[in-house]
XYZ file of N, CA, C and O in Angstrom:
816
model
N -9.530 16.872 10.446
C -9.423 16.260 8.890
C -8.179 14.988 9.579
O -7.303 15.945 9.818
N -8.627 13.982 9.439
C -7.599 12.842 9.857
C -6.731 12.551 8.210
O -7.207 12.446 7.243
N -5.483 12.304 8.675
C -4.847 12.121 7.481
C -4.282 10.807 7.684
O -3.310 10.141 8.455
N -4.338 10.016 6.681
C -3.992 8.271 6.460
C -3.614 8.161 5.473
O -3.620 8.833 4.167
N -2.698 6.738 5.194
C -2.229 6.654 3.898
C -3.527 5.416 2.955
O -3.811 4.574 3.757
N -3.701 5.375 1.781
C -4.396 4.421 1.225
C -3.585 3.022 1.225
O -2.494 3.350 0.726
N -3.985 2.077 1.452
C -3.176 1.030 1.602
C -3.909 -0.062 1.203
O -5.319 -0.186 0.485
N -3.416 -1.109 0.938
C -3.946 -2.673 0.315
C -5.533 -3.015 1.184
O -4.576 -3.906 2.400
N -6.438 -3.098 0.890
C -7.613 -3.511 2.242
C -7.260 -3.345 3.509
O -6.867 -4.108 4.190
N -7.341 -1.742 3.926
C -7.038 -1.464 4.798
C -6.972 -1.969 6.350
O -8.012 -3.044 6.269
N -6.606 -1.880 7.278
C -6.547 -2.732 8.499
C -7.585 -1.945 9.031
O -8.100 -0.770 8.744
N -8.035 -2.688 10.242
C -9.213 -1.873 10.949
C -9.182 -0.809 11.386
O -9.582 0.060 11.934
N -7.845 -0.430 12.183
C -7.209 0.904 12.971
C -7.586 2.248 11.951
O -8.286 2.945 12.371
N -7.010 1.717 10.576
C -7.346 2.582 9.605
C -8.834 2.942 9.107
O -9.106 4.299 8.977
N -9.871 2.012 9.355
C -11.357 2.146 8.934
C -11.688 2.783 9.974
O -12.919 3.981 9.946
N -11.294 2.520 11.303
C -12.006 3.026 12.711
C -11.667 5.098 12.313
O -12.568 5.394 12.607
N -10.588 5.129 11.764
C -10.500 6.297 11.832
C -11.173 7.314 11.084
O -11.784 8.042 10.876
N -10.964 6.530 9.567
C -12.371 6.921 8.174
C -13.440 7.192 8.789
O -13.988 7.756 8.740
N -13.895 6.028 9.182
C -15.452 6.433 9.705
C -15.829 7.204 10.967
O -16.627 7.766 10.704
N -14.899 7.354 11.895
C -14.959 8.305 12.994
C -14.799 9.885 12.683
O -14.985 10.384 13.740
N -13.979 10.250 11.768
C -13.475 11.530 11.039
C -14.597 12.058 10.326
O -15.202 11.335 9.501
N -15.066 13.184 10.961
C -15.696 14.161 9.836
C -15.058 13.649 8.399
O -16.238 13.858 7.680
N -14.140 14.265 8.162
C -13.246 14.199 6.671
C -11.963 13.398 7.066
O -11.290 13.498 8.058
N -11.740 12.612 5.771
C -10.478 11.976 6.156
C -9.743 12.337 4.654
O -10.090 12.488 3.713
N -8.574 12.588 4.757
C -7.555 12.891 3.790
C -6.405 11.551 3.019
O -5.789 11.299 4.306
N -6.218 11.265 2.058
C -5.479 10.126 1.732
C -4.058 10.768 1.309
O -4.002 11.600 0.687
N -3.163 10.290 2.281
C -1.787 10.978 1.944
C -1.387 10.099 0.385
O -1.142 9.143 0.438
N -1.006 11.557 -0.765
C -0.868 10.459 -1.629
C 0.119 11.475 -2.421
O 0.761 10.819 -3.773
N 0.771 12.017 -2.129
C 2.194 12.528 -2.295
C 3.568 12.369 -1.633
O 4.420 13.140 -1.272
N 3.698 10.950 -0.607
C 4.236 10.425 -0.214
C 5.720 9.559 -0.997
O 5.165 8.998 -2.223
N 6.649 9.319 -0.613
C 7.617 8.761 -1.522
C 7.655 7.028 -0.631
O 7.112 6.866 0.314
N 7.540 6.157 -1.611
C 7.347 4.567 -1.086
C 7.976 4.185 -0.438
O 9.344 4.877 -0.348
N 7.594 3.549 0.669
C 8.436 2.728 1.506
C 8.585 1.128 1.442
O 7.150 0.590 1.876
N 9.300 0.521 1.652
C 9.068 -0.902 1.846
C 8.653 -1.482 3.229
O 8.864 -0.562 4.015
N 7.915 -2.685 3.451
C 7.738 -3.016 5.016
C 6.602 -2.244 5.475
O 6.501 -2.031 6.689
N 5.746 -1.674 4.221
C 4.299 -1.200 4.904
C 3.103 -1.692 4.228
O 3.400 -2.648 3.469
N 2.307 -0.980 4.796
C 0.598 -1.697 4.465
C 0.120 -1.215 3.337
O -0.779 -1.035 2.505
N 1.252 0.082 2.289
C 1.181 0.290 1.047
C 0.839 -1.104 0.067
O -0.240 -0.989 -0.527
N 1.105 -2.015 0.179
C 1.410 -3.266 -0.530
C 1.119 -4.844 0.008
O 1.041 -5.468 -0.265
N 0.654 -4.303 1.533
C 0.408 -5.624 1.892
C -1.007 -5.593 2.986
O -1.091 -4.434 3.329
N -1.674 -6.876 3.393
C -2.605 -6.789 4.537
C -2.822 -8.094 5.005
O -1.611 -8.855 4.533
N -3.196 -8.253 6.253
C -2.802 -9.562 7.086
C -4.384 -10.028 7.213
O -5.285 -9.390 7.670
N -4.590 -11.252 7.070
C -5.738 -12.279 7.082
C -5.825 -13.503 7.688
O -4.562 -13.264 8.624
N -6.899 -13.484 8.946
C -6.743 -15.132 9.391
C -7.073 -16.040 8.573
O -7.835 -16.557 8.182
N -5.615 -16.962 8.743
C -5.851 -18.198 7.652
C -5.597 -19.189 8.862
O -5.876 -19.173 9.752
N -6.455 -20.653 8.031
C -6.361 -21.735 9.214
C -5.181 -21.779 10.320
O -5.241 -22.490 11.370
N -3.923 -21.241 9.557
C -2.640 -21.651 10.503
C -2.160 -20.313 10.979
O -1.125 -20.017 11.585
N -3.189 -19.396 11.224
C -2.644 -18.012 11.852
C -2.781 -16.927 11.202
O -3.276 -16.724 9.979
N -2.126 -15.723 11.515
C -1.629 -14.674 10.754
C -1.355 -15.107 9.347
O -0.400 -15.347 9.062
N -1.701 -14.337 8.155
C -1.489 -14.336 6.807
C -1.202 -13.353 5.993
O -2.010 -12.587 6.078
N 0.051 -13.090 5.536
C 0.360 -11.854 4.824
C 0.199 -12.019 3.519
O 0.376 -13.074 2.905
N -0.452 -11.127 2.930
C -0.877 -11.052 1.404
C -0.081 -9.827 1.012
O -0.217 -8.588 1.452
N 0.889 -10.146 0.153
C 2.041 -8.869 -0.666
C 1.487 -8.646 -2.202
O 1.752 -9.529 -2.455
N 1.377 -7.668 -2.145
C 1.757 -7.098 -3.873
C 2.485 -6.764 -4.420
O 3.533 -6.117 -3.969
N 3.002 -7.560 -5.308
C 4.889 -7.547 -5.696
C 4.780 -5.919 -6.520
O 3.973 -5.753 -7.348
N 5.729 -5.037 -6.168
C 5.958 -3.973 -6.905
C 7.440 -3.894 -7.552
O 8.355 -4.714 -7.341
N 7.209 -2.973 -8.515
C 8.485 -2.527 -9.087
C 8.721 -1.491 -8.528
O 8.456 -0.170 -8.353
N 10.047 -1.432 -7.970
C 10.789 -0.337 -6.694
C 12.020 -1.029 -6.783
O 12.978 -1.883 -6.690
N 12.983 0.293 -7.018
C 14.265 0.664 -6.432
C 14.258 1.436 -5.583
O 13.736 2.475 -5.397
N 15.316 1.266 -4.713
C 15.816 2.384 -3.414
C 16.963 3.115 -4.051
O 17.516 3.905 -3.443
N 17.731 3.030 -5.206
C 18.613 3.937 -5.768
C 17.759 5.279 -6.182
O 18.794 6.152 -6.000
N 16.589 5.363 -6.124
C 16.265 6.651 -6.541
C 14.897 6.641 -5.282
O 13.993 6.133 -5.385
N 14.391 7.849 -5.323
C 12.773 7.894 -4.446
C 11.854 7.698 -5.630
O 12.120 8.702 -6.373
N 11.064 7.088 -5.308
C 9.661 7.242 -6.145
C 8.757 7.310 -5.090
O 8.327 6.973 -4.009
N 7.619 8.319 -5.791
C 6.255 8.405 -5.048
C 5.512 7.132 -5.313
O 5.460 6.419 -6.136
N 4.809 6.611 -4.188
C 3.726 5.683 -4.060
C 2.614 5.907 -5.560
O 2.739 4.844 -5.788
N 2.630 7.000 -5.593
C 1.455 6.979 -6.676
C 2.279 6.648 -8.247
O 1.401 6.545 -8.999
N 3.696 6.574 -8.101
C 4.227 6.318 -9.311
C 4.902 4.685 -9.536
O 5.521 4.163 -10.597
N 4.186 3.955 -8.368
C 4.700 2.582 -8.044
C 3.985 1.549 -9.127
O 3.018 1.490 -8.938
N 4.506 0.870 -10.109
C 3.545 -0.176 -10.780
C 3.588 -1.305 -10.348
O 4.868 -1.678 -9.271
N 2.836 -2.385 -10.206
C 2.461 -3.359 -9.541
C 3.453 -4.541 -10.759
O 3.266 -4.044 -12.157
N 4.091 -5.676 -10.084
C 4.826 -6.311 -10.722
C 3.675 -7.661 -11.128
O 3.531 -8.339 -10.251
N 3.509 -7.805 -12.341
C 2.632 -8.731 -12.783
C 3.151 -9.952 -13.182
O 2.462 -10.571 -14.252
N 4.575 -9.989 -13.122
C 5.136 -10.943 -14.030
C 4.831 -12.686 -12.929
O 5.071 -13.722 -13.700
N 4.105 -12.199 -11.945
C 3.711 -13.718 -11.258
C 2.522 -13.635 -11.018
O 1.530 -12.329 -11.233
N 1.583 -14.430 -10.876
C -0.377 -14.360 -10.414
C -0.613 -14.525 -9.392
O -1.676 -15.094 -8.965
N -0.276 -13.210 -9.236
C -0.473 -12.980 -7.658
C -1.849 -12.534 -7.456
O -2.238 -13.054 -6.117
N -3.079 -12.045 -8.034
C -3.881 -12.031 -7.830
C -4.544 -13.519 -7.941
O -5.779 -13.760 -6.689
N -4.218 -14.623 -8.332
C -4.964 -15.395 -8.104
C -4.707 -16.151 -7.043
O -5.742 -17.076 -6.580
N -3.445 -16.099 -6.205
C -2.757 -16.280 -5.075
C -3.657 -15.525 -3.867
O -4.069 -16.319 -2.956
N -3.794 -14.493 -4.053
C -4.186 -13.461 -3.059
C -5.699 -14.410 -3.265
O -6.432 -14.235 -1.710
N -6.863 -14.379 -4.093
C -7.852 -14.965 -3.668
C -7.802 -16.133 -3.334
O -8.927 -16.598 -2.373
N -7.542 -16.905 -3.932
C -7.361 -18.332 -3.337
C -6.849 -18.405 -1.772
O -7.916 -18.972 -1.268
N -6.299 -17.705 -1.398
C -5.895 -17.453 0.185
C -6.949 -16.885 0.886
O -7.694 -17.429 2.232
N -7.610 -15.885 0.387
C -9.033 -15.119 0.950
C -10.272 -15.908 1.140
O -10.503 -16.485 1.900
N -10.167 -17.078 -0.050
C -11.555 -18.032 0.097
C -11.113 -19.062 0.789
O -12.243 -19.231 1.769
N -10.306 -19.504 1.044
C -9.657 -20.710 1.962
C -10.051 -20.151 3.481
O -10.151 -21.229 3.972
N -9.207 -18.770 3.853
C -9.423 -18.366 5.114
C -10.866 -18.100 5.455
O -11.234 -18.503 6.494
N -11.821 -17.635 4.454
C -12.900 -17.047 4.980
C -14.041 -18.118 4.681
O -15.557 -17.659 4.715
N -13.971 -18.929 3.463
C -14.779 -19.770 3.149
C -16.001 -20.114 4.294
O -17.412 -20.075 4.096
N -15.772 -20.024 5.163
C -16.692 -20.840 6.675
C -17.181 -19.775 7.067
O -17.889 -20.167 8.603
N -17.093 -18.747 6.975
C -17.049 -16.982 7.867
C -18.258 -17.032 7.391
O -19.097 -17.311 6.574
N -19.216 -16.277 8.383
C -20.792 -16.135 8.273
C -20.853 -15.622 7.086
O -21.953 -15.627 6.609
N -20.385 -14.245 6.650
C -20.701 -13.151 5.442
C -20.138 -13.667 4.197
O -19.961 -12.630 3.287
N -19.040 -14.418 3.968
C -18.266 -14.657 3.046
C -19.109 -14.546 1.755
O -18.872 -14.106 1.149
N -19.770 -15.920 1.575
C -20.645 -15.702 0.627
C -21.723 -14.708 0.002
O -22.008 -14.335 -0.817
N -21.663 -13.901 1.139
C -22.514 -12.731 0.589
C -21.950 -11.658 0.033
O -22.737 -10.985 -0.762
N -20.626 -11.753 0.328
C -19.808 -10.678 -0.522
C -18.862 -10.942 -1.428
O -18.315 -10.411 -2.451
N -18.840 -12.503 -1.525
C -17.902 -12.862 -2.743
C -17.681 -12.901 -4.131
O -16.795 -12.078 -4.246
N -18.894 -12.241 -4.557
C -18.813 -11.931 -5.864
C -18.255 -10.748 -5.785
O -17.660 -9.852 -7.008
N -18.777 -9.713 -5.326
C -18.026 -8.326 -5.097
C -16.935 -8.518 -5.344
O -16.143 -7.826 -6.088
N -15.826 -8.891 -4.460
C -14.711 -8.929 -4.498
C -13.811 -9.777 -5.203
O -12.669 -9.578 -5.870
N -14.762 -10.960 -5.771
C -14.214 -11.529 -6.496
C -13.452 -10.772 -8.150
O -12.797 -11.141 -8.797
N -14.514 -9.522 -8.226
C -14.098 -9.101 -9.384
C -12.926 -8.036 -9.566
O -11.989 -8.048 -10.372
N -12.267 -7.912 -7.933
C -11.464 -6.867 -8.240
C -9.881 -8.148 -8.429
O -8.489 -7.764 -8.482
N -9.900 -9.424 -8.371
C -8.758 -10.317 -8.836
C -8.985 -10.970 -9.899
O -8.049 -12.106 -10.396
N -9.824 -10.423 -11.081
C -10.057 -10.885 -12.317
C -9.282 -10.212 -13.180
O -8.984 -10.670 -14.448
N -9.076 -8.829 -13.342
C -8.394 -8.009 -14.245
C -7.124 -7.484 -13.580
O -6.422 -7.404 -12.640
N -6.250 -7.388 -14.800
C -4.857 -7.126 -14.352
C -4.886 -5.497 -13.759
O -5.336 -4.682 -14.601
N -4.135 -5.183 -13.015
C -3.706 -3.920 -12.572
C -2.286 -3.379 -12.601
O -1.464 -4.048 -12.516
N -2.169 -2.189 -13.484
C -1.082 -1.627 -13.732
C -0.126 -0.784 -12.170
O 0.856 -0.716 -11.869
N -1.254 0.046 -11.606
C -1.042 1.128 -10.209
C -1.167 0.399 -9.229
O -2.067 0.163 -8.891
N -0.145 0.549 -8.335
C -0.690 0.696 -6.977
C -1.672 1.432 -6.276
O -2.501 0.748 -5.660
N -1.461 2.535 -6.063
C -2.341 3.287 -5.869
C -3.446 3.080 -6.224
O -4.405 3.036 -5.099
N -3.954 2.793 -7.568
C -4.924 2.897 -8.086
C -5.812 1.341 -7.736
O -7.368 1.958 -7.301
N -5.103 0.920 -7.797
C -5.794 -0.509 -7.351
C -5.772 -0.557 -5.628
O -7.147 -0.948 -5.331
N -5.296 0.078 -4.891
C -5.470 0.246 -3.437
C -6.842 1.056 -3.215
O -7.676 0.784 -2.612
N -6.693 1.874 -4.197
C -8.113 2.676 -3.983
C -9.580 2.210 -4.698
O -10.895 2.371 -4.308
N -9.333 1.335 -5.679
C -10.440 0.451 -6.030
C -10.862 -0.415 -4.415
O -12.194 -0.533 -4.480
N -9.816 -0.693 -3.772
C -10.423 -1.881 -2.833
C -10.829 -1.272 -1.886
O -12.064 -1.276 -1.122
N -10.576 0.033 -1.319
C -10.768 1.066 -0.520
C -12.536 1.691 -1.282
O -13.686 1.356 -0.258
N -12.641 1.818 -2.429
C -13.836 2.370 -2.411
C -14.660 0.826 -2.624
O -16.145 1.074 -1.997
N -14.583 -0.572 -2.730
C -15.139 -1.766 -2.494
C -15.469 -2.096 -1.131
O -16.851 -1.905 -0.637
N -14.883 -1.326 -0.215
C -15.041 -1.544 1.365
C -16.149 -0.848 1.776
O -17.130 -0.771 2.400
N -16.130 0.375 0.955
C -17.128 1.592 1.475
C -18.759 0.773 0.763
O -19.310 1.326 1.559
N -18.736 0.389 -0.150
C -19.835 -0.138 -0.629
C -20.361 -1.151 0.188
O -21.427 -1.552 0.888
N -19.436 -1.887 0.551
C -19.654 -3.182 1.613
C -20.030 -2.844 2.963
O -21.114 -3.276 3.449
N -19.596 -1.951 3.307
C -19.639 -1.181 4.339
C -21.131 -0.136 4.534
O -22.160 0.070 5.569
N -21.572 -0.027 3.457
C -22.794 1.122 2.948
C -22.449 2.310 3.546
O -23.022 3.003 4.614
N -21.067 2.686 3.573
C -20.961 4.120 4.033
C -20.062 4.860 3.393
O -19.085 4.367 2.453
N -19.648 6.433 3.285
C -19.172 7.398 2.371
C -18.122 7.574 3.441
O -17.850 8.569 4.284
N -16.433 7.184 3.000
C -15.094 7.690 4.011
C -15.220 9.233 3.824
O -14.467 9.826 4.700
N -16.092 9.539 2.876
C -15.927 11.612 2.487
C -14.544 12.175 2.795
O -14.015 12.843 3.647
N -14.170 11.391 1.538
C -12.566 11.629 1.366
C -11.920 12.727 0.398
O -12.844 12.868 -0.615
N -10.826 13.148 0.736
C -10.164 13.993 -0.454
C -8.530 13.499 -0.321
O -8.121 12.542 0.610
N -7.940 13.792 -1.227
C -6.463 13.126 -1.530
C -5.953 14.522 -0.876
O -5.952 15.801 -1.594
N -4.317 14.236 -1.051
C -3.658 15.451 -0.253
C -2.922 15.838 -1.883
O -2.678 15.516 -2.995
N -2.682 17.310 -1.588
C -1.729 18.052 -2.765
C -0.639 18.344 -2.626
O 0.345 19.065 -3.571
N 0.091 18.003 -1.474
C 1.355 18.185 -0.855
C 1.515 17.717 0.408
O 0.795 17.484 0.794
N 3.063 17.386 0.149
C 3.411 16.489 1.432
C 3.704 17.559 2.877
O 4.483 18.384 2.544
N 2.959 17.604 3.678
C 3.234 18.398 5.160
C 3.619 17.088 6.069
O 3.058 16.354 6.501
N 4.863 17.181 6.703
C 5.822 16.849 7.556
C 4.637 16.451 9.071
O 4.783 15.561 9.575
N 3.898 17.321 9.094
C 3.487 17.775 10.547
C 1.873 18.320 10.334
O 1.823 19.416 9.703
N 0.671 17.263 10.440
C -0.017 17.907 10.525
C -1.144 17.360 11.885
O -0.191 16.532 12.801
N -2.366 18.168 12.161
C -2.594 18.459 13.385
C -3.448 16.659 13.731
O -2.772 15.971 14.677
N -4.300 16.219 12.883
C -4.796 14.704 13.189
C -4.174 14.029 12.099
O -4.360 13.420 11.173
N -2.877 13.275 12.544
C -2.085 12.533 11.385
C -1.800 11.154 11.998
O -1.621 10.471 13.421
N -2.484 10.412 11.119
C -2.940 9.196 11.435
C -1.737 7.966 10.874
O -2.101 6.950 10.429
N -0.657 8.730 9.686
C 0.078 8.003 8.636
C 0.718 7.065 9.500
O 1.412 6.186 8.470
N 1.330 6.776 10.538
C 2.057 6.070 11.188
C 1.529 4.556 11.451
O 1.782 3.510 11.374
N -0.118 4.609 11.006
C -0.700 3.459 10.650
C -0.380 2.384 9.602
O -0.617 1.144 9.428
N 0.216 3.334 8.784
C 1.097 1.822 7.845
C 1.713 1.640 7.599
O 2.307 0.842 6.870
N 2.758 1.555 9.068
C 3.538 1.193 9.480
C 3.460 -0.070 9.925
O 2.909 -0.162 11.009
N 4.280 -1.013 9.414
C 3.946 -2.859 9.651
C 4.249 -2.700 11.345
O 3.828 -3.847 12.113
N 5.214 -1.829 11.933
C 5.692 -2.214 13.383
C 4.460 -1.805 14.310
O 4.724 -1.949 15.225
N 3.783 -1.147 13.753
C 2.932 -0.854 14.780
C 1.552 -1.528 14.335
O 0.663 -0.773 14.938
N 1.746 -2.612 13.609
C 0.305 -3.384 13.654
C 0.127 -3.800 14.920
O -0.750 -3.869 15.654
N 0.778 -4.495 15.773
C 0.236 -5.554 17.215
C 0.249 -4.410 18.267
O -0.503 -4.680 19.206
N 0.775 -3.083 18.167
C 0.527 -1.865 19.303
C -0.590 -1.099 19.136
O -0.987 -0.744 20.135
N -1.256 -1.194 17.897
C -2.979 -0.680 17.848
C -4.027 -1.511 18.204
O -4.215 -2.578 17.198
N -4.396 -1.358 19.418
C -5.315 -3.044 19.676
C -6.781 -2.255 18.960
O -7.345 -1.160 19.259
N -7.165 -3.613 18.840
C -8.678 -3.463 18.285
C -9.668 -4.193 19.268
O -9.257 -5.057 19.652
N -10.725 -3.546 19.533
C -11.719 -4.247 20.006
C -11.869 -5.882 19.524
O -12.256 -6.002 18.630
N -11.717 -6.802 20.343
C -12.538 -8.237 19.800
C -13.378 -8.491 19.247
O -14.748 -7.557 20.196
N -13.881 -9.235 18.840
C -15.061 -9.645 17.914
C -14.385 -11.147 17.796
O -13.383 -11.733 17.751
N -15.409 -11.711 16.939
C -15.566 -13.513 16.886
C -14.823 -13.640 15.922
O -15.272 -13.150 14.597
N -13.865 -14.509 15.729
C -12.969 -14.902 14.427
C -13.217 -16.202 13.760
O -13.538 -17.226 14.996
N -13.227 -16.404 12.669
C -13.406 -18.072 11.988
C -12.094 -18.906 13.100
O -13.136 -20.099 13.527
N -11.007 -18.726 13.084
C -10.085 -19.662 14.258
C -9.829 -19.249 15.112
O -8.593 -19.637 15.540
N -10.274 -18.506 15.794
C -10.203 -18.003 17.400
C -10.239 -19.342 18.141
O -9.205 -19.216 18.898
N -10.442 -20.459 17.778
C -10.569 -21.280 18.834
C -9.030 -22.107 18.648
O -8.896 -22.864 19.721
N -8.537 -22.004 17.629
C -7.250 -22.151 17.087
C -5.903 -21.533 17.986
O -5.172 -21.963 18.448
N -6.133 -20.069 17.489
C -5.434 -19.263 17.645
C -5.421 -18.025 18.613
O -4.683 -17.179 18.792
N -6.358 -18.212 18.967
C -7.045 -17.056 19.791
C -7.307 -15.509 18.944
O -7.566 -15.506 17.298
N -7.851 -14.450 19.151
C -7.631 -13.280 18.937
C -7.016 -12.863 17.922
O -5.748 -12.485 19.039
N -6.906 -12.354 16.679
C -5.572 -12.004 16.141
C -6.137 -10.146 15.808
O -7.142 -9.909 15.322
N -4.846 -9.398 16.573
C -5.527 -8.424 16.590
C -5.693 -6.897 15.572
O -4.120 -7.359 14.581
N -6.535 -6.007 15.039
C -6.155 -5.176 13.949
C -5.673 -5.954 12.955
O -4.554 -5.754 11.743
N -6.454 -6.838 12.294
C -6.313 -7.500 10.680
C -6.838 -6.833 9.566
O -7.656 -5.552 10.335
N -6.493 -7.071 8.377
C -7.650 -6.150 7.132
C -8.878 -6.345 7.467
O -9.637 -7.195 8.025
N -9.501 -4.943 7.127
C -10.957 -4.838 7.335
C -11.769 -6.078 6.614
O -13.154 -6.374 6.940
N -11.141 -6.904 5.950
C -11.729 -8.177 5.299
C -12.302 -9.194 6.147
O -13.286 -9.565 6.522
N -11.163 -9.293 7.265
C -11.581 -10.164 8.501
C -12.812 -9.591 9.511
O -13.762 -10.305 9.528
N -12.846 -8.189 9.325
C -14.418 -7.378 10.268
C -15.710 -8.149 9.744
O -16.511 -8.551 9.651
N -15.194 -7.889 8.081
C -16.514 -7.762 7.102
C -16.905 -9.342 7.146
O -18.389 -9.481 6.947
N -16.252 -10.404 6.519
C -16.585 -11.552 6.656
C -16.731 -12.186 7.901
O -18.039 -13.492 7.988
N -16.594 -12.045 9.310
C -17.155 -12.301 10.265
C -18.490 -11.445 10.853
O -19.117 -11.940 11.296
N -18.194 -10.503 10.504
C -19.521 -9.662 11.126
C -20.801 -9.133 10.087
O -21.689 -8.711 10.618
N -20.249 -8.890 8.939
C -21.222 -8.550 7.969
C -21.657 -7.203 8.309
O -21.017 -6.468 8.830
N -23.007 -6.904 8.309
C -23.716 -5.846 8.815
C -23.522 -5.290 9.863
O -23.315 -3.885 10.052
N -23.184 -5.694 10.772
C -22.556 -5.531 12.011
C -20.969 -4.819 12.164
O -20.536 -4.410 13.262
N -19.852 -5.046 11.087
C -19.298 -4.332 10.866
C -19.074 -2.780 11.045
O -18.141 -2.377 11.712
N -20.150 -2.341 10.495
C -19.591 -0.713 10.564
C -20.449 -0.061 12.002
O -19.020 0.920 12.798
N -21.206 -0.576 12.852
C -21.502 -0.647 14.021
C -20.313 -0.703 14.961
O -19.932 0.098 15.718
N -19.540 -1.789 14.797
C -18.368 -1.779 15.292
C -17.558 -0.853 15.179
O -16.715 -0.239 16.536
N -17.371 -0.444 13.858
C -16.140 0.772 13.589
C -16.544 1.746 14.384
O -15.580 2.805 14.966
N -18.076 2.281 14.219
C -18.367 3.454 14.771
C -18.122 3.517 15.931
O -17.746 4.708 16.569
N -18.979 2.706 16.631
C -18.621 2.602 18.158
C -17.140 2.207 18.955
O -17.453 2.337 20.167
N -16.339 1.894 17.999
C -14.910 1.098 18.726
C -14.519 2.757 19.750
O -14.559 3.545 19.182
N -13.714 2.780 20.677
C -13.260 3.723 21.240
C -12.258 4.828 20.323
O -11.467 3.854 19.780
N -12.183 5.544 20.441
C -11.340 6.663 19.072
C -9.828 6.011 19.447
O -9.369 5.560 20.680
N -8.900 6.174 18.306
C -7.554 5.830 18.441
C -6.679 6.725 18.880
O -7.050 7.831 18.626
N -5.651 6.653 19.717
C -5.012 7.604 19.976
C -3.693 7.939 18.846
O -3.071 6.822 18.291
N -3.470 8.999 18.711
C -2.324 9.582 17.915
C -0.945 9.189 18.142
O -1.009 8.991 19.889
């Protein structure tokens, strides 16, 4: 069973692990850390890699579990994120095919980061027409056998290589590695699932 973190529109590497594992366990008993994919994802914009960050209420003065982290809705971040996604992928081959499904995630207010992340993951599963066959952790274990929790760290983003595929702005900035699965889905559509299934397994 592979152990990973639930994240905001997971990167391609995380989805490869989920698809290729017989069972996936999402870590939900962890302490929140800044500068991770827990509340961010990267997409391919007209000017290159673009980060989308969910604002949260968090203080370093005391430890907080990720499942207890509230989203900061003092700004209209959902509208900004959707406009960024729409601008980035409007000309991609399959954006219009999935547009209405994704738009619903950005219309209503969300209170809890982890709840919203799981909503995003559920929709990704629907669009891929696959079940990650996952469960959630019941306690935090420091060492496990199939530990892919390192994929949550932004610093590992560039070091985890994903197989190239055609991207909208590739002629401007070249292939951008291991972006959000949104990029894969909008560019490959139904071929996104075979890409994930047949991708060379990732090394721990």
